[in-house]
Coordinates of C-alpha atoms and ligand atoms in Angstrom, one line a residue:
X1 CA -13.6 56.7 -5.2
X2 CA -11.5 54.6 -7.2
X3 CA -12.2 51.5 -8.4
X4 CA -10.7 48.2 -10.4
X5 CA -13.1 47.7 -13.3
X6 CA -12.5 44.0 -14.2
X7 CA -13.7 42.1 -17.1
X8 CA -12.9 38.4 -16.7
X9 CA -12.7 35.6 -19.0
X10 CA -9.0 35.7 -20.5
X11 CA -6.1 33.6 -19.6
X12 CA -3.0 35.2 -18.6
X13 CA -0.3 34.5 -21.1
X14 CA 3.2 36.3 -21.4
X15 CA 6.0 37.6 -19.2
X16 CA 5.9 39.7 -15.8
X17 CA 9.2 41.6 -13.9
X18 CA 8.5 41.1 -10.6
X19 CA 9.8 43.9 -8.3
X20 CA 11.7 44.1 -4.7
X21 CA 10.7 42.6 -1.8
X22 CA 8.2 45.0 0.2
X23 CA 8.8 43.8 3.6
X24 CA 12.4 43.1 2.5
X25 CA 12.2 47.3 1.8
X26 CA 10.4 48.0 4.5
X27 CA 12.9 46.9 7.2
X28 CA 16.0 47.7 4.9
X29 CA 14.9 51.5 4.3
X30 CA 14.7 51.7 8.3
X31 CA 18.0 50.1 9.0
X32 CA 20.1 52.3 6.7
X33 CA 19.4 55.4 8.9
X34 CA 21.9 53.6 11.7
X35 CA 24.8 55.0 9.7
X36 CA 26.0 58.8 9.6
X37 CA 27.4 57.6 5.8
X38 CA 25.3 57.5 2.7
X39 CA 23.7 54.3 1.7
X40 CA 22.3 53.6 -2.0
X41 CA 19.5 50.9 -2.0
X42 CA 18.3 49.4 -5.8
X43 CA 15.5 47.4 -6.3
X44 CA 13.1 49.4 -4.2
X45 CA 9.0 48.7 -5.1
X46 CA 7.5 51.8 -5.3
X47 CA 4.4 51.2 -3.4
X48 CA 2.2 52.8 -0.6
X49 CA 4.0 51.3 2.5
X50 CA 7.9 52.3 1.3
X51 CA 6.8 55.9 0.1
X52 CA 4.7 55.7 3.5
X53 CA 7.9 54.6 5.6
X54 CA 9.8 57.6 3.3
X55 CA 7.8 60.3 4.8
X56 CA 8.2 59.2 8.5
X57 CA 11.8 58.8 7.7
X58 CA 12.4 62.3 6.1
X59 CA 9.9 64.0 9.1
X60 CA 13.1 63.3 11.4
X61 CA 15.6 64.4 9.2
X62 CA 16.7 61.6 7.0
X63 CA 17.7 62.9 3.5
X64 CA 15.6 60.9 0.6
X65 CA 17.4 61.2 -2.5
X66 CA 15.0 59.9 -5.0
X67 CA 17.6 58.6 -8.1
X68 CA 14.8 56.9 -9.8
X69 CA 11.9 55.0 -9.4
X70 CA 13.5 52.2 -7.6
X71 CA 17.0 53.6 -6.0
X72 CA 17.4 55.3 -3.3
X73 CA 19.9 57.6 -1.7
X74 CA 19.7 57.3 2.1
X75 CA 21.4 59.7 5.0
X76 CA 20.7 59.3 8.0
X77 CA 23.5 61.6 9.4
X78 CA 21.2 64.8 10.5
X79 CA 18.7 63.5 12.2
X80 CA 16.7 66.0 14.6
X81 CA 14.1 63.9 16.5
X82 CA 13.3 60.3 17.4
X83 CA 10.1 60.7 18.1
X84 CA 8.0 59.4 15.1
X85 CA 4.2 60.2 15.2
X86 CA 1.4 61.1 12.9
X87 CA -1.1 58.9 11.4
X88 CA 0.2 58.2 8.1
X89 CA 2.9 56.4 10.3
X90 CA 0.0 54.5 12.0
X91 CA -1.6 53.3 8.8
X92 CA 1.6 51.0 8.0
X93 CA 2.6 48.5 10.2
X94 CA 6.6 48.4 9.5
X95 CA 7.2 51.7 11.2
X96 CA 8.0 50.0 14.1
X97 CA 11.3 49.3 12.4
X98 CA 12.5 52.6 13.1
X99 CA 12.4 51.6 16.9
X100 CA 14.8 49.0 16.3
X101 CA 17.2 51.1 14.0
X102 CA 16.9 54.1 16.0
X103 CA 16.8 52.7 19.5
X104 CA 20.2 51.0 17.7
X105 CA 21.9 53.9 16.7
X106 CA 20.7 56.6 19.4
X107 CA 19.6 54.0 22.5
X108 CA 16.1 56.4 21.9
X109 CA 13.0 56.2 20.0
X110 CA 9.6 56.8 20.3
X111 CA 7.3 55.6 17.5
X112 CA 3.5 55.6 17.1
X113 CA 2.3 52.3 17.7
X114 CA 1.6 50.4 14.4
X115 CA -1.2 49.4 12.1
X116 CA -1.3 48.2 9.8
X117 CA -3.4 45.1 7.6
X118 CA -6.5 44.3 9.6
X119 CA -6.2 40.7 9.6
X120 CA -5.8 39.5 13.4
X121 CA -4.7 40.6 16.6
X122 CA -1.1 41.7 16.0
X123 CA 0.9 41.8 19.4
X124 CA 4.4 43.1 19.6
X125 CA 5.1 41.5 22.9
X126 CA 8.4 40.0 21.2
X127 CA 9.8 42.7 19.8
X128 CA 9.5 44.5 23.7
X129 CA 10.6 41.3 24.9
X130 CA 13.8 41.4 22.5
X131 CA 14.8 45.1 23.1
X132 CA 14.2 44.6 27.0
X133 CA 16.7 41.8 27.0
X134 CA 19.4 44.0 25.5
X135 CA 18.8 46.3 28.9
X136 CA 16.1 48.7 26.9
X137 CA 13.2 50.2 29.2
X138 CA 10.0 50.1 27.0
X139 CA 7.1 51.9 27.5
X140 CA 4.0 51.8 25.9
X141 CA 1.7 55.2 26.5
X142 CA -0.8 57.7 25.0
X143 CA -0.1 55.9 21.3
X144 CA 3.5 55.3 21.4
X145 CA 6.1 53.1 22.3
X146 CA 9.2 54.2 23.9
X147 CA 12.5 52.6 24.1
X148 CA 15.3 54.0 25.9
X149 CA 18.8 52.2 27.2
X150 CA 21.5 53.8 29.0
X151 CA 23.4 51.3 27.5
X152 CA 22.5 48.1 24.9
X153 CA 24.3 45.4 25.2
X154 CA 23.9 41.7 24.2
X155 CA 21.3 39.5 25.0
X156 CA 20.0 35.7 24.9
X157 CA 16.3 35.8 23.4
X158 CA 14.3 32.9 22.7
X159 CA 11.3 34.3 20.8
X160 CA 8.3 32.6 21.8
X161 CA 6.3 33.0 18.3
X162 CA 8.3 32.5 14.9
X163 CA 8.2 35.9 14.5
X164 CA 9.4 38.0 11.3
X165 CA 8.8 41.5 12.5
X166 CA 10.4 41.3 16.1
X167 CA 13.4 38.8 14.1
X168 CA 14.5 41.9 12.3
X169 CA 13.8 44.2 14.8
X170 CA 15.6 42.9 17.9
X171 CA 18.4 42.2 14.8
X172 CA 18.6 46.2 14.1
X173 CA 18.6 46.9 18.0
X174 CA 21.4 44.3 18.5
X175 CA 24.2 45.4 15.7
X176 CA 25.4 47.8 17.9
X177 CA 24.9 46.6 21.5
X178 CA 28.0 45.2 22.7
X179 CA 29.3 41.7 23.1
X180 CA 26.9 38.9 21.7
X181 CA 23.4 38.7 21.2
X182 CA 21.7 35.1 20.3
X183 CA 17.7 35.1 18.9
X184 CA 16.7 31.5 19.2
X185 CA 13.3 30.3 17.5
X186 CA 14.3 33.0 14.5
X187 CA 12.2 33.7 11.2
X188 CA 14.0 31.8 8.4
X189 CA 11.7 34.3 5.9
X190 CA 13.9 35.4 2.6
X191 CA 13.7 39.4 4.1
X192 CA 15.3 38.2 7.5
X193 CA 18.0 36.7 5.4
X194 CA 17.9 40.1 3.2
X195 CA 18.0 42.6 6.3
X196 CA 20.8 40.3 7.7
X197 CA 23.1 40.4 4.2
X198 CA 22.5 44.4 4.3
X199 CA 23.3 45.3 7.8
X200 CA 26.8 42.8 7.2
X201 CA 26.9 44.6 3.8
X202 CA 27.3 48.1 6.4
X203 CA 29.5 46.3 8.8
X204 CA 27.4 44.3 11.2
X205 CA 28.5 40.9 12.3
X206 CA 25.1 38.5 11.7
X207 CA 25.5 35.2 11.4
X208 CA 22.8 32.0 11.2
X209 CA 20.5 34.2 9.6
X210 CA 18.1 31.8 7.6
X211 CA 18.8 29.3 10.0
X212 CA 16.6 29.7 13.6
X213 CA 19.7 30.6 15.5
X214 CA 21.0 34.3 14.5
X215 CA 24.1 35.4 16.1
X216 CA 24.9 38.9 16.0
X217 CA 28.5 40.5 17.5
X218 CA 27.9 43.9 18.5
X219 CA 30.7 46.2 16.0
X220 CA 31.3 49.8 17.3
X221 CA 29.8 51.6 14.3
X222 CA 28.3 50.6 10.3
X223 CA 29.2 52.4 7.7
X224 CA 28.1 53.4 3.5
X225 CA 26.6 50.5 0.8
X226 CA 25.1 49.8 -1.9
X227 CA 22.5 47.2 -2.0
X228 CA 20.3 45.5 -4.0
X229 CA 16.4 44.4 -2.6
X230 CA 15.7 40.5 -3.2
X231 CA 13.0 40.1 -5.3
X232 CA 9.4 40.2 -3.8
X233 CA 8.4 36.3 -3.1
X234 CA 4.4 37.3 -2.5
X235 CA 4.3 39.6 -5.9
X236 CA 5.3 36.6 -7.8
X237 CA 3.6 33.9 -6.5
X238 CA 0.7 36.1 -6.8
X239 CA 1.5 36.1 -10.4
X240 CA 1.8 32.4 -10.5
X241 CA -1.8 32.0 -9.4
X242 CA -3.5 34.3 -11.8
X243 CA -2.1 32.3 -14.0
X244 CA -3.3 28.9 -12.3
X245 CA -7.0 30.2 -11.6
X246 CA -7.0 32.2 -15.6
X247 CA -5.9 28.5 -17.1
X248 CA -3.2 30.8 -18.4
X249 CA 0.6 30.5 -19.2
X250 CA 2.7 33.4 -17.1
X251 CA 6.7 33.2 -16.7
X252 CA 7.6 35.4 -13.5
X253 CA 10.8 36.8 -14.6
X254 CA 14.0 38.6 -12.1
X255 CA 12.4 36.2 -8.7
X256 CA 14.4 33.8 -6.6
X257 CA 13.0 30.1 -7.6
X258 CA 14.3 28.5 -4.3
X259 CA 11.9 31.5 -2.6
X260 CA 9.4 30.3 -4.8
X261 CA 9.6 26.3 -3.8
X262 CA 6.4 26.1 -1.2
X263 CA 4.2 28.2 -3.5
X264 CA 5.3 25.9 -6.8
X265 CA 5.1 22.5 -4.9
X266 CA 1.5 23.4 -4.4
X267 CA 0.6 24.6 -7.9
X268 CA 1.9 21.5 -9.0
X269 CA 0.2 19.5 -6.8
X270 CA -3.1 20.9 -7.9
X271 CA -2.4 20.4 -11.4
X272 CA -0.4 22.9 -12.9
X273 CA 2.9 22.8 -15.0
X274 CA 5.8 24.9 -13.2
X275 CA 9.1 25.7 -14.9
X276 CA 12.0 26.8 -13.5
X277 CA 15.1 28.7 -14.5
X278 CA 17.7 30.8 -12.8
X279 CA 15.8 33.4 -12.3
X280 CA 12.5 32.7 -13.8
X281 CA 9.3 30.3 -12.9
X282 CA 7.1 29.3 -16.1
X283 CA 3.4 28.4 -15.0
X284 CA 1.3 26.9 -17.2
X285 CA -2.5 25.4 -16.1
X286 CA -4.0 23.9 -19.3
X287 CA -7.0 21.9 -16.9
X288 CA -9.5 22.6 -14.2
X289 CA -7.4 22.6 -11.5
X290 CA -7.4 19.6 -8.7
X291 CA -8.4 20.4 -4.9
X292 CA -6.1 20.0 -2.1
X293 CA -5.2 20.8 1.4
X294 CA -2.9 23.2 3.0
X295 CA -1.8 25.1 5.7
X296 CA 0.7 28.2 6.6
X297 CA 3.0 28.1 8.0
X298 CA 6.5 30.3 8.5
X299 CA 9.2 29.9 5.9
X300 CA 9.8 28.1 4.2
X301 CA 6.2 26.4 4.9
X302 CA 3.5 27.8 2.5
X303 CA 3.1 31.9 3.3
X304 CA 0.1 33.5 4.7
X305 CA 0.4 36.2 2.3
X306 CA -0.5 33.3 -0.2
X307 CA -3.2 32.0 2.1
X308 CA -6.0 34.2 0.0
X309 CA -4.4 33.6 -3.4
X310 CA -4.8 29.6 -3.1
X311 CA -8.1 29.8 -1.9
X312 CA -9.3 31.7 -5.0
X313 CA -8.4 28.8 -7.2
X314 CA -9.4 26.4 -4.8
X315 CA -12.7 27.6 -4.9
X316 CA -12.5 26.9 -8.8
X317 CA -11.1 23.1 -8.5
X318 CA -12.6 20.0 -8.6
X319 CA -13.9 18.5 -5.2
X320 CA -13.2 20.0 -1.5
X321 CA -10.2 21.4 -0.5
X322 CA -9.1 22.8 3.1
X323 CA -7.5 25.6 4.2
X324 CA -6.1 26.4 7.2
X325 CA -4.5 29.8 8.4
X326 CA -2.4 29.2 11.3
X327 CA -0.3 32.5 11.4
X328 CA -3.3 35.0 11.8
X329 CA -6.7 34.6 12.9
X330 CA -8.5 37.1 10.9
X331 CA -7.4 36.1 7.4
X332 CA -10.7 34.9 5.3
X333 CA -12.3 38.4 5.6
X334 CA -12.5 38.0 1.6
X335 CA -14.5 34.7 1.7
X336 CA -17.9 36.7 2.5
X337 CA -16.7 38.8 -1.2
X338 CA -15.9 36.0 -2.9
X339 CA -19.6 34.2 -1.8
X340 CA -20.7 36.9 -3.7
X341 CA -18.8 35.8 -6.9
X342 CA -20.5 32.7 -6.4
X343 CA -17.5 30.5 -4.2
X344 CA -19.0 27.7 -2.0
X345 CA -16.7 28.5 0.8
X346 CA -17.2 27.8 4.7
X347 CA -15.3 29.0 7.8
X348 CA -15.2 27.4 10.8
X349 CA -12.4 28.8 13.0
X350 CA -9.3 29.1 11.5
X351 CA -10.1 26.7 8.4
X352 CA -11.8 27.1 5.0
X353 CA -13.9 24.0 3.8
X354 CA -14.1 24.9 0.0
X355 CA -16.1 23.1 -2.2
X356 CA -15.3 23.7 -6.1
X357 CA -17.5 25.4 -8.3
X358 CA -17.4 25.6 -12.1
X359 CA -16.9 29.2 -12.5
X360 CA -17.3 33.0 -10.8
X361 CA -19.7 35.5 -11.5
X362 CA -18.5 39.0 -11.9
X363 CA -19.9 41.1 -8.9
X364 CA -19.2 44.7 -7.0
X365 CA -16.9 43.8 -4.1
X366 CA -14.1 45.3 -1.8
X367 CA -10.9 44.8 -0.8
X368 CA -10.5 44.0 2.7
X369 CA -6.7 43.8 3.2
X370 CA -3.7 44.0 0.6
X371 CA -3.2 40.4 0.1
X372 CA -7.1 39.1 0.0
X373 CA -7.4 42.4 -2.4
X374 CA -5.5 41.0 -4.8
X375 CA -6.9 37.6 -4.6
X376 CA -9.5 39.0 -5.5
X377 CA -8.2 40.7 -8.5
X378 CA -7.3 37.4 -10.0
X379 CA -10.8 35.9 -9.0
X380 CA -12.9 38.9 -10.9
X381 CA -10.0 38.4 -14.0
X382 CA -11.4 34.2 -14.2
X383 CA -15.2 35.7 -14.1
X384 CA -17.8 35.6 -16.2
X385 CA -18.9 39.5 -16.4
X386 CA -17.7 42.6 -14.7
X387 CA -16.0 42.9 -11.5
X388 CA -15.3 46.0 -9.9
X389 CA -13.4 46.0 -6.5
X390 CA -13.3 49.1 -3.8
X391 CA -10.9 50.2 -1.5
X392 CA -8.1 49.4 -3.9
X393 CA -5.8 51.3 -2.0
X394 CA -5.2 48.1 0.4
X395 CA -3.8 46.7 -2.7
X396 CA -1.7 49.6 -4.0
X397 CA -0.2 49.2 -0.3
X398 CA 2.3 46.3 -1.8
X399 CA 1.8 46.0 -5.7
X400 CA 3.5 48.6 -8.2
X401 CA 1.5 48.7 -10.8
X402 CA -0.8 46.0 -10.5
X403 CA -3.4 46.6 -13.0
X404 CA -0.5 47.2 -15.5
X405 CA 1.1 44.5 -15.4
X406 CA -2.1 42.8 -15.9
X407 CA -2.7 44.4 -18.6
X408 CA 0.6 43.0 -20.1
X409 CA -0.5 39.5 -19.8
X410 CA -3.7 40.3 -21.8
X411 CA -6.0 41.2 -18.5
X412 CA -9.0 43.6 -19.2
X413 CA -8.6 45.7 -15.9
X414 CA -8.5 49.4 -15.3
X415 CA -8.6 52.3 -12.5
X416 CA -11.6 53.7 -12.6
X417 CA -12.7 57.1 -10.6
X418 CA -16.7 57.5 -11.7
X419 CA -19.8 55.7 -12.8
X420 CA -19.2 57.3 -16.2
X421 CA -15.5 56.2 -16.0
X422 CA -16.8 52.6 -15.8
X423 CA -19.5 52.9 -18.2
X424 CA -17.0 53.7 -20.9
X425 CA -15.0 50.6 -19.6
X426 CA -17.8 48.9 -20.1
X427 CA -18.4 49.7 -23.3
X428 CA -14.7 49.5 -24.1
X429 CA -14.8 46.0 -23.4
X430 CA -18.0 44.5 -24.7
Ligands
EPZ1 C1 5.1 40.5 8.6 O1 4.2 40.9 9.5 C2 4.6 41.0 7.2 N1 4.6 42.5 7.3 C3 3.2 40.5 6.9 O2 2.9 40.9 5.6 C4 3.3 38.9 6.9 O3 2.0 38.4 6.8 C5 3.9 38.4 8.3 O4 5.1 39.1 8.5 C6 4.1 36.9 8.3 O5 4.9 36.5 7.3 C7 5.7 43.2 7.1 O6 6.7 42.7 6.9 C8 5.5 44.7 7.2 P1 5.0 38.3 12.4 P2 4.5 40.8 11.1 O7 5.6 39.1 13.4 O8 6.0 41.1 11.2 C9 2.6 36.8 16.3 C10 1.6 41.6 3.8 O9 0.5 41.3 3.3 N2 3.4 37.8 17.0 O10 5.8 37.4 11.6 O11 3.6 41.7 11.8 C11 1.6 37.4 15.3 O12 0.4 37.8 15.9 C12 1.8 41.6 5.3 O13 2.6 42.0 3.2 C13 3.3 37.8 18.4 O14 2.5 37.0 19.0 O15 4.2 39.3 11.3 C14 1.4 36.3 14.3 O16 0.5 35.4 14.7 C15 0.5 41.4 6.1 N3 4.0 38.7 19.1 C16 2.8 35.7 14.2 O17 3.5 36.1 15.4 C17 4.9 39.6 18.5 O18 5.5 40.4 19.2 C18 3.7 36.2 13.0 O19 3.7 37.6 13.0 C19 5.0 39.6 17.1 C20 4.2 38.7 16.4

């Protein structure tokens, strides 16, 4: 099985391109099916989730026209079934975007009901909620969901979670619906502002997106684009705390600093130097870093998908910092992994005492979700020793080329498959 052999110690210095936004992709790739023209997306990550979402798409019908690693050529005009099953579709969670675009397009979908990372109970009462307001009958049963209108037209929707997922969702569903829909209590998330910008880019009429009030006016049809995919927020701040907890300097080049401000405030705050340029964000940690509190929240609070990152260097700082996870409950499943590293980390509901130690320990662990898998990355590359992390799949879910672009900043990491494999690494490394 493989592996990420780690040997810690060095501190990340140099440049990284950070790539398109994942969940930005994830909801744009499923939108651009609700035209019968051709659409031409750029800035696509290839990871696990959009090649994942691909497949589903191209088991319908959809053409995929691969133009390079990171552009796509999308039709959507001969699609032959809207009933989207299987269990590579259940493994992601973002398939459920295809109920929105297709239920938008067709008034019919059916869709496997979605996965997913493990971290918390993840309801999708919203997004029923939305599409049942726009006069949708949805029924959940032996795995799927099914939506069905005889008609869509425009609804009032006050979400009762800040939710991302049913935001762009009920947004897909509504383009076409007619007269006005209004999504009160909206995600303000960079992607919700992406989907918003692409769907208008076809045609639609969104407005307030970015704001917690979207107001969509429903237009008979969308047509052909070309778009580009905002840069991924999570990749680079990810970045920016490898360098933080590897006392390195790292310039994330091709992000969005504005998308960047929560993460930033809070590396400064615990004692790092943060640059910013148009489209670049210099970190540079030259001390141990300081402890603090914090909390996530939606956009443009600090994001859950940062939540495991932070800890990591908490767990390095001086004194006792707190953590608290208030978007899902199930989020410290790493902490027990990173005990093992030698963190001084306790849990008591949905908050993390930390108490700052002066180093990790190198130690066989395992990935428990894509974001925490990573974290962990960064905490085996500040070790003393060897780390080697399983189940890295969770991690290639949502970063292209991780351990390369690691290896750019001066990181000792590599795929390994076998014991001899790592041996060799071992070796290789000293
Ligand atoms: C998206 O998940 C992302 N996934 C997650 O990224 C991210 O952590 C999350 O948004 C928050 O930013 C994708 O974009 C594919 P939500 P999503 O709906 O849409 C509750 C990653 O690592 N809720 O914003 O599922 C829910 O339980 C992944 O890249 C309801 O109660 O998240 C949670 O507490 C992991 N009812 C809160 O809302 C609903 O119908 C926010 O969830 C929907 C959500």
């Amino acid at each position: 099985m493989e592996q990420y052999a780690i040997k810690g110690g060095n501190p990340l210095v140099g440049e990284v391109e950070i790539g398109g936004a994942k969940n930005a992709a994830l909801a744009i790739l499923a939108a651009s099916v609700m035209t019968d023209e051709t659409v031409l997306i750029e800035n696509m990550p290839d990871v696990r989730d959009t090649n994942v979402l691909l497949q589903a798409m191209e088991s319908i019908g959809v053409i995929i026209e691969r133009i390079d690693r990171h552009t796509v050529k999308i039709n959507g005009a001969h699609i032959n079934g809207l009933v989207i099953d299987g269990d590579y579709i259940k493994r992601i969670r973002a398939g459920y975007y295809l109920l929105g675009a297709l239920l938008g397009k067709y008034k019919k979908a059916e869709v496997a009901f979605p996965g997913g990372c493990n971290i918390g109970s993840r309801p999708i009462d919203q997004h029923i909620k939305g599409f049942k307001a726009l006069g949708a009958d949805v029924d959940i049963a032996h795995g799927l969901i099914k939506a069905e209108a005889e008609h869509l037209r425009g609804g009032h929707i006050y979400m009762d979670v800040v939710t991302v997922g049913a935001t762009m969702n009920v947004m897909m569903a509504a383009v076409m619906a007619e007269g006005q829909t209004i999504i009160e209590n909206a995600a303000k998330e960079p992607h919700v502002v992406d989907l918003a910008n692409f769907l208008n880019s076809m045609g639609a009429n969104i407005r307030g997106a970015g704001t917690d009030v979207i107001r969509i006016k429903g237009v008979q049809k969308l047509h052909s684009t070309e778009y580009t995919i905002i840069p991924d927020q999570i990749e680079a701040g990810t970045f920016m705390f490898a360098a933080a907890v590897t006392r390195g300097d790292v310039t994330v080049k091709n992000v969005i600093p504005k998308h960047l401000e929560s993460i930033s405030a809070k590396l400064i705050e615990i004692g790092c130097e943060v640059e910013e340029s148009d489209d670049a964000v210099r970190v540079v940690a030259a001390k141990r870093l300081n402890h603090t509190q914090v909390k996530t929240l939606p956009y443009p609070g600090f994001p859950t998908d940062m939540q495991p990152q932070i800890a990591v260097a908490l767990g390095l700082s001086s004194g006792t910092s707190i953590v608290t996870e208030s978007i899902f409950e199930n989020r410290f499943k790493y902490v027990d992994e990173l005990t093992r590293m030698g963190a001084s980390i306790k849990v008591e509901s949905n908050t993390a005492i930390i108490d700052g130690v002066d180093r990790y320990t190198g130690a066989s662990i395992t990935a428990p979700d894509l974001r925490a898998g990573a974290a962990l990355v960064i905490a085996g590359l500040a070790a003393e020793g060897i780390t080697t992390i399983d189940e890295i799949r969770y991690i290639e879910r949502g970063y292209e080329d991780f351990p390369l672009k690691l290896r750019m900043l001066g990181a000792q990491i590599e795929v390994v498959d076998t014991e001899k494999d790592l041996q060799k690494f071992k070796l290789r490394v000293g």
